[in-house]
Amino acid sequence: MPAVSKGDGMRGLAVFISDIRNCKSKEAEIKRINKELANIRSKFKGDKALDGYSKKKYVCKLLFIFLLGHDIDFGHMEAVNLLSSNKYTEKQIGYLFISVLVNSNSELIRLINNAIKNDLSSRNPTFMCLALHCIANVGSREMAEAFASEIPRILVAGDTMDSVKQSAALCLLRLYKTSPDLVLMGEWTSRVVHLLNDQHMGVVTAAISLITCLSQKNPDEFKTCVSLAVSRLSRIVSSASTDLQDYTYYFVPAPWLSCKLLRLLQCYPPPEDGAVKGRLVECLETILNKAQEPPKSKKVQHSNAKNAILFEAISLIIHYDSEPNLLVRACNQLGQFLQHRETNLRYLALESMCTLASSEFSHEAVKTHIETVINALKTERDVSVRQRAADLLYAMCDRSNAKQIVAEMLSYLETADYSIREEMVLKVAILAEKYAVDYSWYVDTILNLIRIAGDYVSEEVWYRVIQIVINRDDVQGYAAKTVFEALQAPACHENMVKVGGYILGEFGNLIAGDPRSSPLVQFNLLHSKFHLCSVPTRALLLSAYIKFINLFPETKATIQEVLRCDSQIRNSDVELQQRAVEYLKLSSIASTDVLATVLEEMPPFPERESSILAKLKKKKGPGAVSVTELDDSKREGGELNGGGDRGPDTASTPSPSADLLGIRSAAPVGTAQTNAGSLLVDVFSESGPAAPSAAVNDDGFLRFVCKNNGVLFENQLLQIGIKSEYRQNLGRMYLFYGNKTSVQFASFSTTVSCPGEMQSHILSDKPVEPLVEGGAQIQQVLNIECLTDFSDAPLLNIKFRYGGALQNLTLKLPVTINKFFQPTEMSSNDFFQRWKQLSQPQQEAQKIFKANHSMDTEVLKAKLLGLGTALLDNIDPNPENYVCAGVIQTKSQQIGCLLRLEPNAQAQVEETHTHTVTAKCVRSHCL
Amino acid sequence: MRFLLLFSRQGKLRLQKWFTSMSDREKKKIIRDMTTMVLARQARSCNFLQWKDLKIIYKRYASLYFCLAVESQENELLALEIIHRYVELLDKYFGNVCELDIIFNFEKAYFILDEFLMGGEIQETSKQIVNRSIEASDIPRYLKLAFTINNC
């Protein structure tokens, strides 16, 4: 047997362990274990009662087997029996077994709790400590229920031994962390605070952990701890290195307690009492001074303990952020550590400086270390240290040094470790955007980023560069020129092709004057990359091609040729095939005007939080974002375009509702009338005065003008269905959100807003559930009241997290004024009498538009009925015409509305007249 | 503190202490992650690692790696000294502690740890006091030893 078994050695156990160690193979080990399990089982089942020692030995063997990674399904009862033994070592093994293999077997928990109860009331301090340890180790709800009220009593009782107090404090802390509701505050809490004054350093050390946790949750109740902590700290800091006897660790007085006191103070703002604050500042200065003294020992433990206190003090100084003098001293101290020969100290100095960089008092002082930090990024051998250096560079970056830092980070990226590349890319992208003075620098930086680390450039990054180029017309020409040049490289990254395709598709015309980048050259360049790209990129390129046809009519033939070839028009990928077919058709049948409208330049994106920043925050966790970034986060927002496959070009792609779009190209007619003062307010036209922002998805919206139920929106992730009913000026809408994935949506939230003045009043019953399980559907009810007439539909904003990515989606809710129509029947005479009465210019509107579909009578009738009006027969002398009447019910008034639709089958033109009693009215539409 | 793991250079786990409740699957995953991560570190690297939202502090003593996970606001240097103090306590008890001591007396290694830490917090930093309470529980051991040898 190789090793001595110390203590009350169990020889059988040692033999077994050494057998296991001698096993040559996994199989042999399993065989030996099974043999032992059989042996133990037979002993436990045997007739002969086992003595305590044997029981302990076998239980210990089972424990060993379990810790090797094997399942144990018996022996729990024997372990519980050991708990009631009077021999300490047997009890100890029993408790160890229970702690490690706790089982929610209710019968056993009852027995275990019984044994614990006995030990707690035994007045034997070692037994009490064992029991408390067991509770703390298991920390289950059942135990909290049984003992949460008992332990505070033990903790503050006058006759409790110090060692038991220590265990009780930490045991209570564990229970408070797992079941805070069961630990009731009471008279004991004030007495716990006074444990900070206890003579026994061990008791203070244990109690302060409990006090810190409690003060975080109930700061007011515990605020007396601040002055107590300051005086305790001051006594320790000013004590000689030997005063505290065994609590001095390598010549450092009570390092653990000091750090815990400093951490407790970080739960509170600076003390208000001048004397207390003065004393504390003195302590902090002493700690900073001590760092300059020669070490009392060469041992690393000495310097570690001393510096641990120093770093904790610096954290407190940063937390207060109110003493410029201390902040600058802290920064200088960390500056020294940046060049220390101990890697650990360099790491911690970089980490700590990151938080210091966000304080206005020390930001400048941190910046003076830029060269050292850049050097660390280049020369540190350890990747975790380099990572910290990159973090610090990011934190200390501002307008004055952005170009230098971004350049250094870019050059580091070329050799950076794979594990940190993605984060580096995000950081470079954010800094480049945040501190861009001229946007050509920004474009250069991002394109460099794609060139150097294309694989790590996430969608958010290239979406963002496109957003910015689209929103800033001063950079569009430069961007087009630069991507064009970048695409010349024989092997360029696919992300470059995406950006290139998008930007040339939008702004290729800006560089087309140069014969070296003529339209055809641009197209050939893009198309030379086509075959090497993935499906989504190809889809994007196809959209760029159709945009080219619009920008450069001379490329039409070439591009149609490409679209027409089998590899496009018969592509096995549905998306590609559909795009090829639709674009080909569009380019051949639509007039130049229609093309120009459909393929118009993208409108500016609404300003919102950078999606990249959101991604970085997500990556680093909420706590890791430095304060400088938080300034930006007040602009709420999320990822671009909800992450759909089609990316940012959805708007230029004929969508399933495109057949309804014909009317939009005729919109100038409507606009002219608006200008003419007829106040025909076009609910649907994007050219109206309040054109909806590009981010609002209103594909589904038009379909709901004439119907109340159906699917409003659908993408790969989410389907939104609607059921609605209206009566007079009231309506109720049921929204059904269906999760189409198998993954849960987290933080699901919806908000409804009414643009412009409050014209329709929307009350939501209650917020939706924040979690939508995969495949599940949740429902939301909206109550709607129409206050007065309105033209803008309410907006529904939906946010949720899917696989960590924030999805943000805004839809127009199909609440249109016609929903509040009450149909009205009337005779032909009445109709024409009223029609004539309503002939003031602001009371009538007329519109002539081209029909998109064949004018089928039944379809037309259905649509007019869907509009909510009554369809009146035998009124108009011309039987081809349709005549409708209705009253729009709002809270403030009732608005009568008459409508006549005059189809002209030959010209495929229709004319509508509407006459209403008030100025505004619905436009009839999309027939 | 969240957990403490002791493993050999070959990645064999020697001691595991969990300060919060976790399922066996999570534990196995963490053990795997920690051993691969820590064993892959080069010599003279720093002793700290970022892992998810935790700080990992590790140190090698002879053939054993001690690996401690703490919450992000905790002090790395002190965590390093917690490991060191535990090694000192083991050393004091076993006398020149080696990996084999911990293998053959694993239960003692757990008991010593329990006297020092509790519920993920430091219970007692004084070496003397911790040792005294461990020794106190060991008093009958010589009698037991004689008894054991006679019986086996």
Coordinates of C-alpha atoms in Angstrom, one line a residue, chain A residues 716-717 738-746 748 771-776 800-805:
Chain A
Q716 CA -38.8 32.8 -40.4
L717 CA -39.3 33.3 -36.7
G738 CA -46.7 32.4 -32.8
N739 CA -43.2 31.3 -32.3
K740 CA -42.3 29.4 -35.4
T741 CA -39.0 28.2 -34.1
S742 CA -38.2 25.5 -31.6
V743 CA -36.3 28.0 -29.4
Q744 CA -37.8 30.1 -26.7
F745 CA -38.2 33.9 -27.3
A746 CA -37.1 35.8 -24.3
F748 CA -40.9 39.4 -25.5
L771 CA -41.4 34.2 -22.7
V772 CA -42.8 32.6 -25.7
E773 CA -41.8 28.9 -25.8
G774 CA -40.7 27.3 -29.1
G775 CA -43.8 26.4 -31.2
A776 CA -46.1 28.2 -28.8
F800 CA -37.8 39.9 -28.3
R801 CA -34.6 37.9 -28.0
Y802 CA -34.1 34.9 -30.2
G803 CA -31.0 32.9 -29.5
G804 CA -29.5 35.9 -27.8
A805 CA -30.1 38.3 -30.7

